[in-house]
CSV table of C-alpha atoms and ligand atoms in Angstrom, one decimal:
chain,number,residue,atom,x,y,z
Z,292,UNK,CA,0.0,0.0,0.0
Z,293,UNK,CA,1.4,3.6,-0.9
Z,294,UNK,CA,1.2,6.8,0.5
Z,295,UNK,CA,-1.9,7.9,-0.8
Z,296,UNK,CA,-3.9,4.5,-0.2
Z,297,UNK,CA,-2.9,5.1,3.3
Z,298,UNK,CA,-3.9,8.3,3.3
Z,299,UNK,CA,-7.2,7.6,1.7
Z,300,UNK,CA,-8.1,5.2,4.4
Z,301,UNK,CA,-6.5,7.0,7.0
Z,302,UNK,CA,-9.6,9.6,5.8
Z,303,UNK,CA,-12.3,6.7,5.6
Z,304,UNK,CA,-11.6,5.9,9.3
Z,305,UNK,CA,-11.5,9.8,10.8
Z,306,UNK,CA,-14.8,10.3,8.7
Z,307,UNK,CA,-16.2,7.0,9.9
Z,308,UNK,CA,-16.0,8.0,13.5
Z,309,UNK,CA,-17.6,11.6,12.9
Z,310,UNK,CA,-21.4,11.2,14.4
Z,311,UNK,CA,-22.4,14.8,13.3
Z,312,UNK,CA,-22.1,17.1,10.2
Z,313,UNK,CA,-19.9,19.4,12.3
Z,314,UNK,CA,-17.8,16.5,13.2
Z,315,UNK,CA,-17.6,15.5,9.7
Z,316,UNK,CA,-16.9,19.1,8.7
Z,317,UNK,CA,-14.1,19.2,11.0
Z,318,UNK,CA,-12.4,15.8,9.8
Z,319,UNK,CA,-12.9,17.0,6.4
Z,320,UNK,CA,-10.8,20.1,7.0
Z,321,UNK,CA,-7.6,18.3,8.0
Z,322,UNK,CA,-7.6,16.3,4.5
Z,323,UNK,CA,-9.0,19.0,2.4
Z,324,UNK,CA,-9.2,21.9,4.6
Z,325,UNK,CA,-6.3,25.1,3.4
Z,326,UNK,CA,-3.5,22.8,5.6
Z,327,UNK,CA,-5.3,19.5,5.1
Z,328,UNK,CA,-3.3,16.9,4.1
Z,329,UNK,CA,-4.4,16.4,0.4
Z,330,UNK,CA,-4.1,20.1,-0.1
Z,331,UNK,CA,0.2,19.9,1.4
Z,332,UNK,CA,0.8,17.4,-1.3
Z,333,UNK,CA,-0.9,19.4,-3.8
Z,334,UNK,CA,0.9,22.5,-2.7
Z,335,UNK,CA,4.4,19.8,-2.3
Z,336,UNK,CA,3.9,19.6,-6.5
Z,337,UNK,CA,5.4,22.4,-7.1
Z,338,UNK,CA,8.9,21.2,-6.2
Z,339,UNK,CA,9.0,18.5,-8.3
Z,340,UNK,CA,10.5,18.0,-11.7
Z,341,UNK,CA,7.8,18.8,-14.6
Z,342,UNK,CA,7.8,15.0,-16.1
Z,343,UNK,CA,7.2,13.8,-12.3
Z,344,UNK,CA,4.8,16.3,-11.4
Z,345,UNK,CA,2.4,15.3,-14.0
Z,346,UNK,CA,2.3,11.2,-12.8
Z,347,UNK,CA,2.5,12.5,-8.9
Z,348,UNK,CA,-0.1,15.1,-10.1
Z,349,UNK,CA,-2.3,12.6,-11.6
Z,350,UNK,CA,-2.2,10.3,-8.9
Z,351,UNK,CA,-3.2,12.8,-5.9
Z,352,UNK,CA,-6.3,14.1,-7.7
Z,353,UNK,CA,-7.2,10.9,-7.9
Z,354,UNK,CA,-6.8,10.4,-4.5
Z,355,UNK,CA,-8.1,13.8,-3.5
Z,356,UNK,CA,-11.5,12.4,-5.6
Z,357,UNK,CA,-11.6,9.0,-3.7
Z,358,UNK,CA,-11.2,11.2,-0.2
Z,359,UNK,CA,-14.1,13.7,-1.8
Z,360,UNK,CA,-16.3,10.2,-2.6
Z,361,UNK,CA,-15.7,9.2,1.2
Z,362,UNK,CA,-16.7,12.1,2.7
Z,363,UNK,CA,-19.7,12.0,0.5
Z,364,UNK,CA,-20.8,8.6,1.6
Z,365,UNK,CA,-20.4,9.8,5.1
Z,366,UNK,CA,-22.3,12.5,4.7
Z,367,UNK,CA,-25.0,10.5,3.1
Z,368,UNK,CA,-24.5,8.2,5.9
Z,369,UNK,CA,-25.4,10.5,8.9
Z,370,UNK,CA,-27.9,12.1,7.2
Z,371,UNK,CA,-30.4,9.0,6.4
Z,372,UNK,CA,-28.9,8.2,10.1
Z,373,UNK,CA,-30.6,11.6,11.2
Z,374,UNK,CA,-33.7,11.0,8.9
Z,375,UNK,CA,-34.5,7.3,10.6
Z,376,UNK,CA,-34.2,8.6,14.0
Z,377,UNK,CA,-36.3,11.9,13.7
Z,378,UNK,CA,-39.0,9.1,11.6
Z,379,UNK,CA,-39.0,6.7,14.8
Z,380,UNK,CA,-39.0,9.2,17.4
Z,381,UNK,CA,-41.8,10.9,15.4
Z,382,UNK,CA,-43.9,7.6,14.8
Z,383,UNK,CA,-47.1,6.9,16.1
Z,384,UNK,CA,-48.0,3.5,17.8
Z,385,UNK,CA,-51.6,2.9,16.4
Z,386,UNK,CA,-51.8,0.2,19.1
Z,387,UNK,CA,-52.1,2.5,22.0
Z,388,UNK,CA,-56.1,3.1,23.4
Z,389,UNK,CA,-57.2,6.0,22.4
Z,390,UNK,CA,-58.2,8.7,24.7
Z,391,UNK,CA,-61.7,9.0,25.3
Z,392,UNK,CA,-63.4,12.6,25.6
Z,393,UNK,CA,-66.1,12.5,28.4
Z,394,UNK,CA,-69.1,12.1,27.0
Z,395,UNK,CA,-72.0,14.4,28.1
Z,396,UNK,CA,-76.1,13.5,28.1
Z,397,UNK,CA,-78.7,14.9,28.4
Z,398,UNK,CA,-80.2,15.5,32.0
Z,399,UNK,CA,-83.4,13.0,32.9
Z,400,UNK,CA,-85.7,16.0,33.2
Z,401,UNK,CA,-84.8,17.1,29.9
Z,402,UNK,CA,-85.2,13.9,28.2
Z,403,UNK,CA,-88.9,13.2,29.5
Z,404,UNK,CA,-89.5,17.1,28.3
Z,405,UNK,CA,-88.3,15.6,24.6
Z,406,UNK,CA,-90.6,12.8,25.2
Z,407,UNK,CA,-93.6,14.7,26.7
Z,408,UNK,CA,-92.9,17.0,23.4
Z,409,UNK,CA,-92.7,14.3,21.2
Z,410,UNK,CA,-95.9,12.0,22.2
Z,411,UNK,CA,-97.8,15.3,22.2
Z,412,UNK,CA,-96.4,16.1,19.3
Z,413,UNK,CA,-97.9,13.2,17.2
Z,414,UNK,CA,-101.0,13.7,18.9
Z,415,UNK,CA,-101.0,17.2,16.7
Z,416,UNK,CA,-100.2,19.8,19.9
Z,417,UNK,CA,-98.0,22.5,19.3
Z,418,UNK,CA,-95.1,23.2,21.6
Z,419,UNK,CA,-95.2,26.7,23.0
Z,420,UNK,CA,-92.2,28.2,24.8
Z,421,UNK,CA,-92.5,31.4,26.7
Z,422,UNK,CA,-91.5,34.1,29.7
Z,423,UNK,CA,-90.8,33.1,33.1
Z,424,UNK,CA,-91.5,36.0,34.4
Z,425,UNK,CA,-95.2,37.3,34.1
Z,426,UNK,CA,-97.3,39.9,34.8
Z,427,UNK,CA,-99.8,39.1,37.9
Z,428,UNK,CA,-102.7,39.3,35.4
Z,429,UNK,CA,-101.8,36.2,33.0
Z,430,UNK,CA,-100.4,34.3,35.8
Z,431,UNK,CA,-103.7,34.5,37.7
Z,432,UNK,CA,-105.8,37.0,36.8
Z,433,UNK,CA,-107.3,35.7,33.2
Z,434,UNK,CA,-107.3,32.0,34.7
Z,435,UNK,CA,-110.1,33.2,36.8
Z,436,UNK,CA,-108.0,33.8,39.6
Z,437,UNK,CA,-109.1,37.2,41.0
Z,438,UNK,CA,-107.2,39.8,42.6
Z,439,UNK,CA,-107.2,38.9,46.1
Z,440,UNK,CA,-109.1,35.7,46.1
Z,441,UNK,CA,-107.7,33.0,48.3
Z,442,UNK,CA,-107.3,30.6,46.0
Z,443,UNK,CA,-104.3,32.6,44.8
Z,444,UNK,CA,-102.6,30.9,48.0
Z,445,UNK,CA,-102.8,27.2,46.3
Z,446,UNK,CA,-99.6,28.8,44.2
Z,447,UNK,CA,-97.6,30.9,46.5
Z,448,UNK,CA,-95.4,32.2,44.0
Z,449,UNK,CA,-92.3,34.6,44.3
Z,450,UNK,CA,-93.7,38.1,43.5
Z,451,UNK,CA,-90.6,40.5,41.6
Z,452,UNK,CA,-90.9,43.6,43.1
Z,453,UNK,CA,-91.8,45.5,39.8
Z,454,UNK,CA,-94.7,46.1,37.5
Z,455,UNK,CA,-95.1,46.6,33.8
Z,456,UNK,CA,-95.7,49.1,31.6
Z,457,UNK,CA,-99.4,48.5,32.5
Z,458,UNK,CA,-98.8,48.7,36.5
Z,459,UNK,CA,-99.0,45.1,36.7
Z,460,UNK,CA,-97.4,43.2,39.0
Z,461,UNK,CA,-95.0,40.7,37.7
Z,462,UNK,CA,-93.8,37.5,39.3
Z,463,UNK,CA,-92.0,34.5,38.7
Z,464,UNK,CA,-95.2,31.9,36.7
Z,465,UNK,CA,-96.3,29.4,39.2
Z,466,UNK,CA,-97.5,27.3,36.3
Z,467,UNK,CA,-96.9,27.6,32.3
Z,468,UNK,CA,-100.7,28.4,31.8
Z,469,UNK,CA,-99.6,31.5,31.2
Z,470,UNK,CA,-98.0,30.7,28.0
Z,471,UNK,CA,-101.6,28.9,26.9
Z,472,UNK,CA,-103.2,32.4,27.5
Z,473,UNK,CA,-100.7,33.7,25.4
Z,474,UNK,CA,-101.1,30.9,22.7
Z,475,UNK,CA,-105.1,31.3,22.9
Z,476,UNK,CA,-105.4,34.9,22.6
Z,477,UNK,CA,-102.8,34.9,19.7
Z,478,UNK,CA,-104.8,32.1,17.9
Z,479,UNK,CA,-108.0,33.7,18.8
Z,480,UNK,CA,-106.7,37.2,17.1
Z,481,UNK,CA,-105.6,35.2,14.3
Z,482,UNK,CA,-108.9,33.9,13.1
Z,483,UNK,CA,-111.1,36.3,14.3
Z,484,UNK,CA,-114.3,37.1,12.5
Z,485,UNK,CA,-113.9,34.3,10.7
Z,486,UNK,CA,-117.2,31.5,10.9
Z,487,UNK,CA,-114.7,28.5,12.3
Z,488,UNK,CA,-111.8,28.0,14.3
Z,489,UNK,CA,-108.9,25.4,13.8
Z,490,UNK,CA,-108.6,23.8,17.3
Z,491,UNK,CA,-106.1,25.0,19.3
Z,492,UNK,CA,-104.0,22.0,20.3
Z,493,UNK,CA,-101.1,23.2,22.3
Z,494,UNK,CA,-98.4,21.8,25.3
Z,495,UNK,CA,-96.3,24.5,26.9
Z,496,UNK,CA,-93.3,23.0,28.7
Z,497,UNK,CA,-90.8,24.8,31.1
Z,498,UNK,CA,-89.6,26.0,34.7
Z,499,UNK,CA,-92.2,27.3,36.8
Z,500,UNK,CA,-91.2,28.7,40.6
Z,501,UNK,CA,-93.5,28.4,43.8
Z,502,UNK,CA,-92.6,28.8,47.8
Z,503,UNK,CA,-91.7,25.3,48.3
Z,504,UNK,CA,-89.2,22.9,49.3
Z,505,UNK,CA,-89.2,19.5,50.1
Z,506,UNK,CA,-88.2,15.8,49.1
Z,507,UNK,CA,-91.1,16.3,46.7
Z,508,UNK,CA,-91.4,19.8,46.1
Z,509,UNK,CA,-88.4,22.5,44.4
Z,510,UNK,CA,-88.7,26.1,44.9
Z,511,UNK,CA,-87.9,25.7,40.5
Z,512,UNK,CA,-89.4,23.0,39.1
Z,513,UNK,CA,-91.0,22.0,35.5
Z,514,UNK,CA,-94.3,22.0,34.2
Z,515,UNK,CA,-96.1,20.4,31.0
Z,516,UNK,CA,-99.3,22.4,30.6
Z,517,UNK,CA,-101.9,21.1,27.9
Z,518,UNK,CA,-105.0,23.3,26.3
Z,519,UNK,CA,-107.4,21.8,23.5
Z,520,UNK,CA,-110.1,23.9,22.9
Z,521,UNK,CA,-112.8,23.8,20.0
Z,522,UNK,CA,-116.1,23.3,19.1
Z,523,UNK,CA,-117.0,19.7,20.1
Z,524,UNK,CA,-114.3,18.7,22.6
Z,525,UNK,CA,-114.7,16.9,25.4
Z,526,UNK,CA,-113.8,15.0,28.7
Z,527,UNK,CA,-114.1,11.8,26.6
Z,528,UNK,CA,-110.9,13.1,24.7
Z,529,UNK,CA,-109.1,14.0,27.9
Z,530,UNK,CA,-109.2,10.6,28.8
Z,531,UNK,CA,-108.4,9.3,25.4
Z,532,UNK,CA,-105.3,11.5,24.8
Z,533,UNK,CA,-104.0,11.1,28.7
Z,534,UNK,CA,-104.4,7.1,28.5
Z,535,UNK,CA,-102.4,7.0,25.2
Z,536,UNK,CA,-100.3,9.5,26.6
Z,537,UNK,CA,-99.3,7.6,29.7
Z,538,UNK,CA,-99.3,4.2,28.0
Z,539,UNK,CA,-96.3,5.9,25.4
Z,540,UNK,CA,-95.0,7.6,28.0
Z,541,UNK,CA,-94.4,4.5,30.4
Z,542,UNK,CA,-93.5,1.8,27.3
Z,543,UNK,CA,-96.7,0.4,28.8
Z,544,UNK,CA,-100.7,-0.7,27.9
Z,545,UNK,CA,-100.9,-2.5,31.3
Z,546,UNK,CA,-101.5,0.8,33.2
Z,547,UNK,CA,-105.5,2.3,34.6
Z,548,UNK,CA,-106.1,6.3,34.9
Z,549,UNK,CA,-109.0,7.2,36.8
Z,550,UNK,CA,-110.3,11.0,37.4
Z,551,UNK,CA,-111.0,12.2,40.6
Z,552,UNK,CA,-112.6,15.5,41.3
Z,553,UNK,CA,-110.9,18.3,42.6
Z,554,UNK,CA,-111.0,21.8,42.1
Z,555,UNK,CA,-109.0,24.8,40.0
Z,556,UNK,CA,-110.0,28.6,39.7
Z,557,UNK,CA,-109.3,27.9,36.2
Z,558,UNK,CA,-111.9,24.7,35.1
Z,559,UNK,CA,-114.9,23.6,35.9
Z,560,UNK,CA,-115.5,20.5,36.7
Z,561,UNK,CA,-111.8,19.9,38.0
Z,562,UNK,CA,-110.3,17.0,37.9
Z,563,UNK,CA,-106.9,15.0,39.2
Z,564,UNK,CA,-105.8,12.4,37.3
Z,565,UNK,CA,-104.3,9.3,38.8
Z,566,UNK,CA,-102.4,6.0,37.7
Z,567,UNK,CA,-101.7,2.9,38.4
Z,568,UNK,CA,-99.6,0.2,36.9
Z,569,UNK,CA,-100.7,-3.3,37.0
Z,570,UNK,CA,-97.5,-4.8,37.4
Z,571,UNK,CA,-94.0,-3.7,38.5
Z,572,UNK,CA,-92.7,-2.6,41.4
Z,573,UNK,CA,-95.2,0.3,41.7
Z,574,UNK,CA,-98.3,-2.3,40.6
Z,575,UNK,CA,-101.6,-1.2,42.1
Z,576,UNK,CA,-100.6,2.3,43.8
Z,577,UNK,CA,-102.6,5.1,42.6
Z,578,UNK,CA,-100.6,8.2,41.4
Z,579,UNK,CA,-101.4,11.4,40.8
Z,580,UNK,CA,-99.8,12.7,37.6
Z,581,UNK,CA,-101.6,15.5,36.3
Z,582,UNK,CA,-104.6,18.0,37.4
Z,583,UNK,CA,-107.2,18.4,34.2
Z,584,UNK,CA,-110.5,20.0,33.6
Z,585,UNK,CA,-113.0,21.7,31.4
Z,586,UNK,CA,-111.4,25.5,30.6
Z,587,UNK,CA,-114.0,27.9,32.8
Z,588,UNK,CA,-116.1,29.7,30.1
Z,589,UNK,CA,-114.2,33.1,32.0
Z,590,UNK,CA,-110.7,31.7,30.9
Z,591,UNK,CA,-112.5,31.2,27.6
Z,592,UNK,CA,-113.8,34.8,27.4
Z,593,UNK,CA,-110.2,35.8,28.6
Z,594,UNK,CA,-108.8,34.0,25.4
Z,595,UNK,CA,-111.1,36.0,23.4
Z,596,UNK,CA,-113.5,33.4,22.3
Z,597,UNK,CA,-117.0,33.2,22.9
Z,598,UNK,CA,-118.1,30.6,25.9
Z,599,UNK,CA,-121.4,29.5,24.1
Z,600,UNK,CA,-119.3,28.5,21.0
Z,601,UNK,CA,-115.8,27.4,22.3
Z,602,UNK,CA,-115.6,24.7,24.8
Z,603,UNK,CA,-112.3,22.4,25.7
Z,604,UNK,CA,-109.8,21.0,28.4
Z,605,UNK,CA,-106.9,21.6,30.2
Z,606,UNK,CA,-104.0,19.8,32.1
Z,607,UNK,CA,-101.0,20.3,33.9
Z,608,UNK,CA,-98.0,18.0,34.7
Z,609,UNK,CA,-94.8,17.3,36.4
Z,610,UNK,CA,-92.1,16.4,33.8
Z,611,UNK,CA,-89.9,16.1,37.4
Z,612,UNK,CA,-92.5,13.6,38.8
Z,613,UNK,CA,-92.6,11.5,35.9
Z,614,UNK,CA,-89.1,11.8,35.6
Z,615,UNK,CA,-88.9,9.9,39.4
Z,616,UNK,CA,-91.6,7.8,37.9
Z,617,UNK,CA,-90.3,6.3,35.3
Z,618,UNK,CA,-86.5,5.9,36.4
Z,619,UNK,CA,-87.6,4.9,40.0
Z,620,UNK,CA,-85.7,8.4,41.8
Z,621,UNK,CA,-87.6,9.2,45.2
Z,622,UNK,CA,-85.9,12.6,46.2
Z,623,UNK,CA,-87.1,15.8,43.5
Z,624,UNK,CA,-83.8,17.3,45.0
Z,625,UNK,CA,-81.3,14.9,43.3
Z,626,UNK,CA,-82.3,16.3,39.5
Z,627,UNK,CA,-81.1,19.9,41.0
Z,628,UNK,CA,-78.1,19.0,43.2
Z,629,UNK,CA,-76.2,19.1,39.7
Z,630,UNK,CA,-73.9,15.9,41.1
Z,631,UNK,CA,-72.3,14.1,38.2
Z,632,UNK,CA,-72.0,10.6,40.3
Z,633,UNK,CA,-76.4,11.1,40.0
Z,634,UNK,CA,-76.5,12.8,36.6
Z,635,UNK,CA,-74.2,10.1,34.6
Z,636,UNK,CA,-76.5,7.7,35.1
Z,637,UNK,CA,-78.7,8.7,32.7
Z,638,UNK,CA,-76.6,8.8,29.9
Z,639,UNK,CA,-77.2,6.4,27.1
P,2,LIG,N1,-102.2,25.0,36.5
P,2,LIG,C1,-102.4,24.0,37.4
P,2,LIG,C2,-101.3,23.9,38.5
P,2,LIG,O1,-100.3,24.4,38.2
P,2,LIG,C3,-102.5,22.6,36.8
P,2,LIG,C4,-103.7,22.5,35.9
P,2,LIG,C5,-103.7,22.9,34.6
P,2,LIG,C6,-104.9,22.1,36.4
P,2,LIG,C7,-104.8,22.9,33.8
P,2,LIG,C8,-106.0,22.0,35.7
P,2,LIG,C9,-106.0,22.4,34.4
P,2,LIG,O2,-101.5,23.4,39.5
């Protein structure tokens, strides 16, 4: 082996051991660097006879090449070295379990609201939505519920300590008839003057607030209000609609209703309505659900229809109670506690 193969392998090995570019770089300078070794022999040419110079010559660009070609392997070298490790440090293991995002549901009260809506619904009721905070006179007044007149006490309500551009008194609704006035009188204005009616078939879900507080009672709880007036309805239908109602409602035809008389400023005759399933862990207990009646012909006037022509029913009912009902909860105050360990439950 000469000279140069020495020196050319002498230039493999010092670039084989370089682990980075600026290692390289540095091993490249001593070979081909200003004072690297390939460059002195070059520069060493110039001493030499003119017919030597041009073999030696030869020779050492050949071996500056071969030095050139090893640096560019190394080069190569390190950088697909570089390339694999940024690729496997940057690789993804598809094997590892993905990480779930928590998963949110809808709260029970608010599902048996879609489902009240929804049975209703294809029953043909509207779906009327509407203030929480009334005036004094649709709350009580124009459901027969005079100024005054003790039966205002059945709903002790939270009064707001303002009145409206009319001077009435407004006050958190105790109920969501409210919203049916509303709906009446707008569907009364509508067709006014005109020989026929279309029924008005309406629900009007929501939060409603009275002075109470117990395992059964919130201070804010829901109601699902129901008005079908026109010219030939009847208690027969009541029954019909709340039996088909309940029976959807409950996944159930093995269930009795039965109608007890009560009493309501705004019907007359007044009605509970009760349940009972005949089988289950609730079989043969009567429940009450709802509170019905015929609409008293001075809620009818206050609708704007006439008494002698217009005739129908209402109802009330607790989307919380049938909530506890139908998932078997016995404490109103677990829906409102807003405890995740309770709420998840009901997730599906
Ligand atoms: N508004 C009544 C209540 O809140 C329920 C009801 C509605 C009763 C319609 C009869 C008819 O207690």
């Amino acid at each position: 082996m000469n000279d140069l193969d020495q020196l050319v392998q002498a230039a493999q090995a010092d670039f084989g051991v370089a682990t980075s570019p600026a290692e390289l770089e540095n091993a490249k300078a001593r070979y081909l660097g200003k004072a690297g070794r390939v460059t002195e022999l070059l520069k060493g040419l110039a001493a030499l006879a003119p017919e030597e110079k041009k073999a030696r010559g030869a020779e050492i660009n050949a071996t500056k090449q071969r030095v050139e070609a090893a640096l560019q392997a190394r080069r190569q070298a390190l950088a697909d070295a570089e390339l694999e490790a940024q690729l496997k440090a940057e690789s993804l293991d598809v094997t590892l379990p993905g990480r779930a995002r928590g998963v949110g549901g809808l709260h029970p009260v608010s599902r048996t609201l879609e489902r009240i809506e929804q049975i209703f619904g294809s029953m043909g009721f509207d779906v009327a939505d509407g203030p929480e905070i009334e005036t004094d006179w649709m709350s009580f007044t124009a459901l027969n519920n005079p100024e005054n007149h003790p039966a205002r006490s059945m709903q002790d309500t939270f009064y707001v300590d303002m009145k409206d551009a009319e001077g009435r008194w407004l006050n958190l609704r105790p109920h969501t008839s409210p919203m049916q006035v509303r709906y009446a009188r707008m569907h009364a204005a509508k067709y006014a003057g005109q020989e026929h009616m279309p029924e008005i078939r309406v629900i009007a879900p929501g939060r409603t607030y009275r002075v109470d507080s117990d395992a059964t009672h919130s201070p804010m709880f829901h109601q699902c209000e129901g008005l079908w007036i026109g010219e030939n309805v009847s208690f027969k239908d009541l029954k019909s609609v709340f039996i088909d109602f309940f029976r959807t409602f409950f996944e159930t035809d093995d269930l009795q209703l039965r109608f007890r008389p009560s009493f309501f400023p705004f019907t007359e005759p007044s009605a509970e309505v009760d349940i009972a399933f005949n089988s289950g862990p609730l079989k043969g207990r009567w429940l009450e659900v709802a509170g019905s009646g015929q609409v008293h012909p001075n809620v009818v006037r206050n609708f704007g229809l006439d008494p002698e022509k217009y005739i129908g029913f209402a109802f009330g009912m607790g989307p919380d109670r049938l909530t506890m009902l139908r998932y078997g909860v016995n404490d109103l105050r677990l829906f409102f506690d807003g405890d995740l360990r309770f709420l998840s439950q009901f997730k599906s």
